[in-house]
PDB file of C-alpha atoms and ligand atoms in Angstrom:
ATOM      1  CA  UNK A  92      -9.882 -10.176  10.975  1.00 56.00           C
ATOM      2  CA  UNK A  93      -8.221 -12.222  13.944  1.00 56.00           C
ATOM      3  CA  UNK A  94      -4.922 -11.208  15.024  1.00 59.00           C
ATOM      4  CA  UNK A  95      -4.152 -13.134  18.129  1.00 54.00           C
ATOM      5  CA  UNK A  96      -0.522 -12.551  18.462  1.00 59.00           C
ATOM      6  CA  UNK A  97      -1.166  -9.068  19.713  1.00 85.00           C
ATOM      7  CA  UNK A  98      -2.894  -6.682  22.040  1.00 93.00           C
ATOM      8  CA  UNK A  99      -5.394  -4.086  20.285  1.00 95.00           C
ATOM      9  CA  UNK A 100      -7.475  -2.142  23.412  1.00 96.00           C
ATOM     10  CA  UNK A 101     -10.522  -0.602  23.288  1.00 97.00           C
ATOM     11  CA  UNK A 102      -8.751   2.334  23.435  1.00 97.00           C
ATOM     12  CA  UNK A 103      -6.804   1.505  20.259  1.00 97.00           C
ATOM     13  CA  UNK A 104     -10.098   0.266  18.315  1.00 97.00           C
ATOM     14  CA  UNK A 105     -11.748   3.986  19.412  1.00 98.00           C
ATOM     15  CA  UNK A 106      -8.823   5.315  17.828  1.00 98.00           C
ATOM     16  CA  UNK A 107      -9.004   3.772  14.700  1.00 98.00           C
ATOM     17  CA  UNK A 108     -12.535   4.513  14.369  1.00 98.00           C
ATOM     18  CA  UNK A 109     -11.777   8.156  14.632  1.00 98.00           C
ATOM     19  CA  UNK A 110      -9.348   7.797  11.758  1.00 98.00           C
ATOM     20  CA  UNK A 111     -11.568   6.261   9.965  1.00 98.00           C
ATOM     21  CA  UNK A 112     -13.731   9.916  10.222  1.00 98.00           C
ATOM     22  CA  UNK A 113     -10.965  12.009  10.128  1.00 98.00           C
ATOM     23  CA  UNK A 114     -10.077  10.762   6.278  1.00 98.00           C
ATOM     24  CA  UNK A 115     -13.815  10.480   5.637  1.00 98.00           C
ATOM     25  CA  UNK A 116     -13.855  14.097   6.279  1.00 98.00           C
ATOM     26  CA  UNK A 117     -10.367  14.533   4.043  1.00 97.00           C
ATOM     27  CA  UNK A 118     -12.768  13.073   1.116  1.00 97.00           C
ATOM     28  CA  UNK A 119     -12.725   9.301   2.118  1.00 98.00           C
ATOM     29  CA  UNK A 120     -15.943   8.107   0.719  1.00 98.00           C
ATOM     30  CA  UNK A 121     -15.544   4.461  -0.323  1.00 98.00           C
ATOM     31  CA  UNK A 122     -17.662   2.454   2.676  1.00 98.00           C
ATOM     32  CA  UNK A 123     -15.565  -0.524   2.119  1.00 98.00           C
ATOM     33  CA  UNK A 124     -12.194   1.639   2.611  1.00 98.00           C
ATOM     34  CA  UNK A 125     -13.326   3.315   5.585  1.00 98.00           C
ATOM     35  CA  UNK A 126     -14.722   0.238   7.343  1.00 98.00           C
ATOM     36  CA  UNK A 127     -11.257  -1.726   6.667  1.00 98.00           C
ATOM     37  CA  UNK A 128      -9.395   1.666   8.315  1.00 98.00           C
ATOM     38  CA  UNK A 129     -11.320   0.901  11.421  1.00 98.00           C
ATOM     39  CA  UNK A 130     -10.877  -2.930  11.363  1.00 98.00           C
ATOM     40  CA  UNK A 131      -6.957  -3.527  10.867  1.00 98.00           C
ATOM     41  CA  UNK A 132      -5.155  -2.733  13.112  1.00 98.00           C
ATOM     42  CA  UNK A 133      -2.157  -0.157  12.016  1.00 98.00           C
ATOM     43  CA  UNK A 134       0.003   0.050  15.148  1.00 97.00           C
ATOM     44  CA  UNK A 135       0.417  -3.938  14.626  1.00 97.00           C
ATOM     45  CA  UNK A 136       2.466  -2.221  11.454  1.00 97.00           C
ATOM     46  CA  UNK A 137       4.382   0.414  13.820  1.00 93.00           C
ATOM     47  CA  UNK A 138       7.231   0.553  15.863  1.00 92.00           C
ATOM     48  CA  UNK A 139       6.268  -0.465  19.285  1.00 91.00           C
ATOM     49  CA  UNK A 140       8.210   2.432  21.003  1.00 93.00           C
ATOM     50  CA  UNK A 141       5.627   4.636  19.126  1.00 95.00           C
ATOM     51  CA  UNK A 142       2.288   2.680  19.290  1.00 95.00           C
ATOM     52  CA  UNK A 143       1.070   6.026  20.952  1.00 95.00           C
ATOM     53  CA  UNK A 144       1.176   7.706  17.374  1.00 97.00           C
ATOM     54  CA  UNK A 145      -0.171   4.809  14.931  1.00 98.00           C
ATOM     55  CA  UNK A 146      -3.535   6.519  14.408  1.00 98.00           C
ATOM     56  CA  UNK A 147      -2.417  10.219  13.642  1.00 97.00           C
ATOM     57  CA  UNK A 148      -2.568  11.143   9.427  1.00 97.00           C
ATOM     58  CA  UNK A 149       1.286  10.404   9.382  1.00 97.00           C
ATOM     59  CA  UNK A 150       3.877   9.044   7.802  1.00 96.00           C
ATOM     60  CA  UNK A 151       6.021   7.176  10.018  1.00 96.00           C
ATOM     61  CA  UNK A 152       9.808   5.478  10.115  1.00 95.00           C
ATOM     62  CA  UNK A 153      10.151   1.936   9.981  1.00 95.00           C
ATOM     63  CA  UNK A 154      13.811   1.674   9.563  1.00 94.00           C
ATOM     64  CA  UNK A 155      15.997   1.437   5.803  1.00 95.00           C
ATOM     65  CA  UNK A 156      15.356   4.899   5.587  1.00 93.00           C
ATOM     66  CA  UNK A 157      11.683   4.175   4.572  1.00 95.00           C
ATOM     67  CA  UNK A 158       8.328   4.971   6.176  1.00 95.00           C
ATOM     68  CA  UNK A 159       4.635   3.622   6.598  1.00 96.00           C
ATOM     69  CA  UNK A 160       2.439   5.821   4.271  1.00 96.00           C
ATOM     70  CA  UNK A 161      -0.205   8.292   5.837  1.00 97.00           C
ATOM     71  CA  UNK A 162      -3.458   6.744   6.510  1.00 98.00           C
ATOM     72  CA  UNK A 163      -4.778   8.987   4.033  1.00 98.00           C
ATOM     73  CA  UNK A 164      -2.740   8.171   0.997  1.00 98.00           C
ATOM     74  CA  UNK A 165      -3.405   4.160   2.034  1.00 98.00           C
ATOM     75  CA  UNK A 166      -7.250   4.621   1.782  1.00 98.00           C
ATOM     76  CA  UNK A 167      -6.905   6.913  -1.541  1.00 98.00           C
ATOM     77  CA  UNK A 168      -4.737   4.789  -3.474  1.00 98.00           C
ATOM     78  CA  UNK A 169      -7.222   1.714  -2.297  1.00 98.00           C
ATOM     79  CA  UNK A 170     -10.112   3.828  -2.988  1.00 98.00           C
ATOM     80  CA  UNK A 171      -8.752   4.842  -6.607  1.00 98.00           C
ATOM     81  CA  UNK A 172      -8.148   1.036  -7.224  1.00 98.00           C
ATOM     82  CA  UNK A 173     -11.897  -0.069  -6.299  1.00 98.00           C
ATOM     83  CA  UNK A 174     -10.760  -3.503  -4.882  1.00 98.00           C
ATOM     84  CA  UNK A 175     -13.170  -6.717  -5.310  1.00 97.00           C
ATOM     85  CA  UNK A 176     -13.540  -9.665  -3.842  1.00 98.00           C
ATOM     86  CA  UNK A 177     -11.124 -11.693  -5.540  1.00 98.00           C
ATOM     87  CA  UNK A 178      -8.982  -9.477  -7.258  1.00 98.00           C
ATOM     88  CA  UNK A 179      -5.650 -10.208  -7.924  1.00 98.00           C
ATOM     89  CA  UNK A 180      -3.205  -6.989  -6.785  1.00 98.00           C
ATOM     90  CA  UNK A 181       0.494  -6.481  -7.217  1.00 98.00           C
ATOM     91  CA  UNK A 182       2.409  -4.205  -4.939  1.00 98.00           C
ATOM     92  CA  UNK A 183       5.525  -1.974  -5.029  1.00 98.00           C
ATOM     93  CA  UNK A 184       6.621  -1.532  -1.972  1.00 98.00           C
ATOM     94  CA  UNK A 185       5.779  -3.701   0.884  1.00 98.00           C
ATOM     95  CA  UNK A 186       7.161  -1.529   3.598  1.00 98.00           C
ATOM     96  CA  UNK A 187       5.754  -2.261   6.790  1.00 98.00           C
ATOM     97  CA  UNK A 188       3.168  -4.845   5.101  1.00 98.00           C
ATOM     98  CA  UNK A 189       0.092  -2.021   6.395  1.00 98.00           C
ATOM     99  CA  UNK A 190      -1.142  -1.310   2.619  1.00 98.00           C
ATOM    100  CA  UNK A 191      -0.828  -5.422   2.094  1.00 98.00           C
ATOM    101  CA  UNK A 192      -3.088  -5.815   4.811  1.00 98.00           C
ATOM    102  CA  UNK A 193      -5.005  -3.279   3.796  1.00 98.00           C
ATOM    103  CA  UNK A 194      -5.467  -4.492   0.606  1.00 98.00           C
ATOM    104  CA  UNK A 195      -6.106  -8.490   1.682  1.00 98.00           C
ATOM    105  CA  UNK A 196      -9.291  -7.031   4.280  1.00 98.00           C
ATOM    106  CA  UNK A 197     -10.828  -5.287   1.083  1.00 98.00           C
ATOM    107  CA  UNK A 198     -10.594  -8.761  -0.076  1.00 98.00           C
ATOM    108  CA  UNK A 199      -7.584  -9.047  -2.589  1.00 98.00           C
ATOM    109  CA  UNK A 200      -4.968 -11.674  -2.877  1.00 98.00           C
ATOM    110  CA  UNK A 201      -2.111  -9.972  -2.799  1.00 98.00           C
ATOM    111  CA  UNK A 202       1.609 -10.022  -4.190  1.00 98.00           C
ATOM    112  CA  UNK A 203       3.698  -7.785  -2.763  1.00 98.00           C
ATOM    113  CA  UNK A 204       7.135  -6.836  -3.524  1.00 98.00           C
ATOM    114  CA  UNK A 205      10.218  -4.684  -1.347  1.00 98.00           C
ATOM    115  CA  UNK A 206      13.684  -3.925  -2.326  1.00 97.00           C
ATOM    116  CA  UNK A 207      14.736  -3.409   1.350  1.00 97.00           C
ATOM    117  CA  UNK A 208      15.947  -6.757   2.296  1.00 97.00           C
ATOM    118  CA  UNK A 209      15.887  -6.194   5.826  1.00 97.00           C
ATOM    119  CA  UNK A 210      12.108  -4.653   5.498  1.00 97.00           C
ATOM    120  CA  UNK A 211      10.902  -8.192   3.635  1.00 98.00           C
ATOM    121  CA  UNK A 212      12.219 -10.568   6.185  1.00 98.00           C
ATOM    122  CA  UNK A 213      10.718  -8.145   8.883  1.00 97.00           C
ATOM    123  CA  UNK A 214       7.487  -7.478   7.131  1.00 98.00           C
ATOM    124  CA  UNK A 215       7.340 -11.336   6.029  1.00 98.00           C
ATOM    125  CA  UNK A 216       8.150 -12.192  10.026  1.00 97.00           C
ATOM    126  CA  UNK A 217       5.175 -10.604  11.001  1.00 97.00           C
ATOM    127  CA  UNK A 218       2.592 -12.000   8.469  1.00 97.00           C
ATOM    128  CA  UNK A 219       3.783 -15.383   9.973  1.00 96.00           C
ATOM    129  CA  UNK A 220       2.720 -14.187  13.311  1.00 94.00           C
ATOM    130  CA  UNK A 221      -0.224 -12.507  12.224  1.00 94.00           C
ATOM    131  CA  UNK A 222      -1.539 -15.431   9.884  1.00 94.00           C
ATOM    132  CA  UNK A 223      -1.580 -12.576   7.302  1.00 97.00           C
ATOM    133  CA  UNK A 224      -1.819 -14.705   3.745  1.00 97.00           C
ATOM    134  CA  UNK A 225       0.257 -12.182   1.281  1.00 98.00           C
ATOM    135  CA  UNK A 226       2.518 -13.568  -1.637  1.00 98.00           C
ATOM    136  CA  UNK A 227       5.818 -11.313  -0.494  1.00 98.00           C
ATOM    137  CA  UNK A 228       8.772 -11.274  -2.455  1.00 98.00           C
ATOM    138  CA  UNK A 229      11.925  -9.753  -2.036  1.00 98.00           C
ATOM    139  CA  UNK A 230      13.556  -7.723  -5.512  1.00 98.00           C
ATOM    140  CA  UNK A 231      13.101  -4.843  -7.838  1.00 98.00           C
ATOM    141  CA  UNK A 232       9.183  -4.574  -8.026  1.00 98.00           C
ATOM    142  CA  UNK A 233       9.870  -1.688 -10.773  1.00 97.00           C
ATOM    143  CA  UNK A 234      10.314  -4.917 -13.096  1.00 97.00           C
ATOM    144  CA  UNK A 235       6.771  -6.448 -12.015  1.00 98.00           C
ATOM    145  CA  UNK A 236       6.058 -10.134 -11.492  1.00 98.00           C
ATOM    146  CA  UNK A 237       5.477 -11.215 -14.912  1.00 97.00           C
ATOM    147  CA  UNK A 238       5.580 -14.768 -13.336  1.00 97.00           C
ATOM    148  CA  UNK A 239       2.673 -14.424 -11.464  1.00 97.00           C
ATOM    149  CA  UNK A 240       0.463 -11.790 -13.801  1.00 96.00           C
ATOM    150  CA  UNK A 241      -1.477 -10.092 -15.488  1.00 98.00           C
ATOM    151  CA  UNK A 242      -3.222  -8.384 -12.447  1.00 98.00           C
ATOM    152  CA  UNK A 243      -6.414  -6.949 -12.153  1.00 98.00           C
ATOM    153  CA  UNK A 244      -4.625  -3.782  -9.810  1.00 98.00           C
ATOM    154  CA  UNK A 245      -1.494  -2.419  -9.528  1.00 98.00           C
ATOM    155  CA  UNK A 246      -0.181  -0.232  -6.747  1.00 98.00           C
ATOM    156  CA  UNK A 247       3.009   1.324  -6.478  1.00 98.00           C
ATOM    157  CA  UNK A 248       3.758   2.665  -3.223  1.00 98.00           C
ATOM    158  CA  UNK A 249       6.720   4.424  -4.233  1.00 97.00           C
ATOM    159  CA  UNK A 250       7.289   7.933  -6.434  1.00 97.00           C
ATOM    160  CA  UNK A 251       8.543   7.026  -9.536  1.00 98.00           C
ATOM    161  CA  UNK A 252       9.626   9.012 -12.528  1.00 97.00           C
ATOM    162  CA  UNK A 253       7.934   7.812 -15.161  1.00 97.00           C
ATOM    163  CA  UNK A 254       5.224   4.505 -15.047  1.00 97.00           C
ATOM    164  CA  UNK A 255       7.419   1.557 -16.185  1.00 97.00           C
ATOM    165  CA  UNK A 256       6.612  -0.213 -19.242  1.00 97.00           C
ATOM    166  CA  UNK A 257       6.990  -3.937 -17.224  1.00 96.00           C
ATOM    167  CA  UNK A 258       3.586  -2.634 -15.301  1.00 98.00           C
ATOM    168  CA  UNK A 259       1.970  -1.566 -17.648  1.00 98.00           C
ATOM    169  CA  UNK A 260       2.314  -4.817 -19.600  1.00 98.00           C
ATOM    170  CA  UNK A 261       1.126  -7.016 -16.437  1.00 98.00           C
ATOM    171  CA  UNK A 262      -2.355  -4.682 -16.300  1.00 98.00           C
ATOM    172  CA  UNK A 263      -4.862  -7.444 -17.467  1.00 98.00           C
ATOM    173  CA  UNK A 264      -7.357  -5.054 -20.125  1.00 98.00           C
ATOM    174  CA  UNK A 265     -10.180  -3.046 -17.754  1.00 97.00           C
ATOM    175  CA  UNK A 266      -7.331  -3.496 -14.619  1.00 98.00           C
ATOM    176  CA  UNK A 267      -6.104  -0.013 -12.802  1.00 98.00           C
ATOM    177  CA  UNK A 268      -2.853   0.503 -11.565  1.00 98.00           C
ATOM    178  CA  UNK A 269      -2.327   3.757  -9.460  1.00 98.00           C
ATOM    179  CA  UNK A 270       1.450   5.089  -9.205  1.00 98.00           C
ATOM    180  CA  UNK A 271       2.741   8.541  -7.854  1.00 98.00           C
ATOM    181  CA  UNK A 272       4.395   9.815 -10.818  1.00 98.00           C
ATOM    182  CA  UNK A 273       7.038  12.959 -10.891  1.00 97.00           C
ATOM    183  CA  UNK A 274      10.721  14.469  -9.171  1.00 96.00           C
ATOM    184  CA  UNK A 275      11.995  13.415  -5.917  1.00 91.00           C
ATOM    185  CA  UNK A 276       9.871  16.128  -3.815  1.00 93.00           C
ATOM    186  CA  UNK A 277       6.617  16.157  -5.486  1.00 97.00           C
ATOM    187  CA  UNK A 278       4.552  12.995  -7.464  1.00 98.00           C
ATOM    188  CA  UNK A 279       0.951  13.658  -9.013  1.00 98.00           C
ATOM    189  CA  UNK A 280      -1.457  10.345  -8.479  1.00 98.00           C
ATOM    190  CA  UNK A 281      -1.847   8.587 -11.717  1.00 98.00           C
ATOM    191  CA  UNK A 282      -4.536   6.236 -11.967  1.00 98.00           C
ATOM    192  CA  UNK A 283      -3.961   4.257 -15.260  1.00 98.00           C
ATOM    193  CA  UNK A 284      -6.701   2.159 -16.764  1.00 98.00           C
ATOM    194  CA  UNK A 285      -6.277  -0.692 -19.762  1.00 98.00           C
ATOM    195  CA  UNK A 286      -8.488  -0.295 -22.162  1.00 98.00           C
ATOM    196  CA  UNK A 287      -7.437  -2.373 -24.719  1.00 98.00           C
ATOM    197  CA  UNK A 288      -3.904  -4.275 -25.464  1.00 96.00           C
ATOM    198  CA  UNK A 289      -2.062  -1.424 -26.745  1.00 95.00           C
ATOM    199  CA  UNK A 290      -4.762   1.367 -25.449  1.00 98.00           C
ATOM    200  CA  UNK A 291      -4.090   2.979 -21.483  1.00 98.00           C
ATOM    201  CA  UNK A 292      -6.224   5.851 -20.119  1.00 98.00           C
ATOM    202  CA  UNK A 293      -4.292   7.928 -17.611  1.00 98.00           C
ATOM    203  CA  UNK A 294      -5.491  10.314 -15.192  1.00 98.00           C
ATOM    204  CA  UNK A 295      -3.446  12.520 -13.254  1.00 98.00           C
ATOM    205  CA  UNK A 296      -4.802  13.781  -9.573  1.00 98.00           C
ATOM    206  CA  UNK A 297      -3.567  15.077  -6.616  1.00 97.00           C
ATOM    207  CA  UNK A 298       0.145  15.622  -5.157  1.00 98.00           C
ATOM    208  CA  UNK A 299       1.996  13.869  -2.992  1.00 97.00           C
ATOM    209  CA  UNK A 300       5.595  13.216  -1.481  1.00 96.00           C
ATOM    210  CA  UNK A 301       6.268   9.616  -0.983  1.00 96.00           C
ATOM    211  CA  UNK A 302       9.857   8.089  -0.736  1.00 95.00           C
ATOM    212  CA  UNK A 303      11.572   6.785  -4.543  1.00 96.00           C
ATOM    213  CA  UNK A 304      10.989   3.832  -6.472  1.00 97.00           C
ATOM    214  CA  UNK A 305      14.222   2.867  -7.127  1.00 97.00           C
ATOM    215  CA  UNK A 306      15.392  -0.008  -9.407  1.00 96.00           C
ATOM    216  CA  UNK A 307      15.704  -0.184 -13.310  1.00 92.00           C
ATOM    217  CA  UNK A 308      12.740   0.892 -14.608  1.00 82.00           C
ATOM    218  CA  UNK A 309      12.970   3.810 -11.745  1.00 87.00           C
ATOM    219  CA  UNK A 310      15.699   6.114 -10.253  1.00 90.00           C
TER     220      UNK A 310
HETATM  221  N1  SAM B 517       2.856   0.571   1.685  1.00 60.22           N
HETATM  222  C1  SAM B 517       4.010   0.738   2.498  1.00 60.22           C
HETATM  223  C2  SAM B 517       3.639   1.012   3.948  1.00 60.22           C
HETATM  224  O1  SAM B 517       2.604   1.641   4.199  1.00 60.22           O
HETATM  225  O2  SAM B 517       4.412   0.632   4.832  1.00 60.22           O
HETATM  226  C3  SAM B 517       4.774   1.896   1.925  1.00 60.22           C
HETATM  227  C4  SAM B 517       6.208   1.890   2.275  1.00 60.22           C
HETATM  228  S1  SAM B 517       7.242   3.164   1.633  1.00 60.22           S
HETATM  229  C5  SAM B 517       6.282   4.589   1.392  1.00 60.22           C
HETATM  230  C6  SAM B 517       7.648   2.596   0.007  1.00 60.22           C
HETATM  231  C7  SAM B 517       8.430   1.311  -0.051  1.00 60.22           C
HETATM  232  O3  SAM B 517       8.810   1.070  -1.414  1.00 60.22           O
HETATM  233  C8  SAM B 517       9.727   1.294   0.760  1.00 60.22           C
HETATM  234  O4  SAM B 517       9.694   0.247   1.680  1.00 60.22           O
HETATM  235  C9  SAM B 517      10.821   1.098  -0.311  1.00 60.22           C
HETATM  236  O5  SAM B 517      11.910   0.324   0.149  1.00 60.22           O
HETATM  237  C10 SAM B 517      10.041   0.384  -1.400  1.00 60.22           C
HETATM  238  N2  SAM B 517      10.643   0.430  -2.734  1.00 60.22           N
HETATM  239  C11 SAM B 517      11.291   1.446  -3.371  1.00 60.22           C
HETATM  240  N3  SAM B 517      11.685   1.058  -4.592  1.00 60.22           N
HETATM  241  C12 SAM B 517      11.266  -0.236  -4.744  1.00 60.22           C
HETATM  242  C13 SAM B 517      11.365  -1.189  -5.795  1.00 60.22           C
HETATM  243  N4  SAM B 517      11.969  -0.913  -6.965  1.00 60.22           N
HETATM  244  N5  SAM B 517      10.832  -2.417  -5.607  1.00 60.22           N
HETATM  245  C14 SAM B 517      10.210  -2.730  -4.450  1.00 60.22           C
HETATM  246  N6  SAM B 517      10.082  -1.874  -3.405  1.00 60.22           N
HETATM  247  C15 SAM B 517      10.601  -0.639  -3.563  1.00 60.22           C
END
C-alpha cells in the first residue's frame, strides 16, 4: 500500500511490527491479519497531536464522542470474518476509516457507513488524500445498504442490542457478519453465518465494550 500524502518512519513501521506480535500473542493467528497490522499505517487514522500513541492496544478519541477501536478488536473482528480477495463487505461504523482500510488491504471492496456527519466528511477527506478506494456513505448503517447488497461480510463496529433484521437480510447465504451484541457496558462477539434463506447460525464469543449503534434498528 502507497500512501504518499504522509510521513510513516522507520520508527513508526518498527512499531507497527511490534503490534503486529503483541496481538499475535493476544491470540492473533490469521497470517493475512497480522501482516495487514504491520502494513497500514494506523497513526495515518489518529489525531496528529497523539501520533506518539497510535500503536499501543487502545482505543482512542477521534472527536463526536467516538473512538478508533483497539488494534485488537480490528484484527479479531477481521479475523472472525475470513476476508477474500474480492469480497464484498459492508460496514457500521466508519469512524476514523482504520477498520475500512483494514479491511480494503485484506483485499475487500468495501462499503462503509457513519452516522457522525462530521466523522464521514473527515474520514471521506482523508481517503481522498490517501487514494484509499472505499464506498463511504453517510446515514443510519443499522438499516444496511440494501441498494448495494447482499454482501458476502458484514461488520458492525458498534454495540448493538439486538442484530437487526435489515443485516441479516443483506447476508448473501454462506456470508458472516460479526456484531457486538448486548447493554451499553458490555457486548458478547456474535459471529452470524447464513446458511440458508431463512436458516442463520450464531455464535456468541468473547466480551467487549465498544461505543452504541444507534439508529432504528438500534438504541
Ligand atoms: N471502525 C471504526 C474505527 O476503528 O475508527 C470504529 C469507530 S467507533 C468504535 C464506532 C462508530 O460507529 C462511531 O463512529 C459511531 O458514530 C458509528 N455508529 C454508531 N451508530 C451508527 C449507525 N447506526 N450507523 C452508522 N454508524 C454508526
Amino acid at each position: 500500500m502507497n500512501f504518499p500524502a504522509f510521513t510513516d518512519t522507520y520508527r513508526q513501521k518498527g512499531e507497527r511490527k511490534l503490534l503486529a506480535a503483541q496481538l499475535q500473542k493476544k491470540g492473533i493467528n490469521d497470517e493475512k491479519v497480522l501482516a495487514v497490522i504491520a502494513e497500514v499505517p494506523r497513526h495515518f487514522f489518529f489525531p496528529k497531536d497523539f501520533w506518539d500513541h497510535a500503536y499501543e492496544d487502545k482505543a482512542f478519541q477521534i472527536g463526536a464522542g467516538q473512538t478508533i477501536s483497539h488494534p485488537h478488536t480490528v484484527a479479531y473482528q477481521s479475523q472472525l470474518l475470513g476476508i477474500s480477495e474480492g469480497d464484498v463487505v459492508l460496514e457500521i461504523g466508519t469512524g476514523s476509516g482504520y477498520q475500512t482500510a483494514v479491511l480494503l488491504a485484506l483485499g475487500a471492496e468495501v462499503y462503509s457507513i457513519e452516522r457522525q456527519e462530521e466523522l464521514y466528511e473527515k474520514t471521506k477527506a482523508l481517503f481522498n488524500q490517501l487514494k484509499l478506494e472505499a464506498y463511504l456513505f453517510f446515514g443510519d448503517g443499522s438499516k444496511g445498504l440494501a441498494e448495494k447488497g447482499p454482501f458476502d461480510k458484514i461488520i458492525c463496529t458498534a454495540g448493538a442490542p439486538t442484530i437487526p433484521t435489515n443485516l441479516l437480510a443483506q447476508l448473501k447465504i454462506t456470508g458472516k457478519m460479526v456484531i457486538p451484541v448486548g447493554d451499553e457496558k458490555n457486548q458478547k462477539m456474535n459471529l452470524v453465518t447464513r446458511i440458508s434463506e431463512k436458516e442463520f447460525h450464531t455464535q456468541e464469543l468473547e466480551t467487549f465494550r465498544f461505543v452504541p449503534l444507534i439508529g432504528e434498528q438500534a438504541w
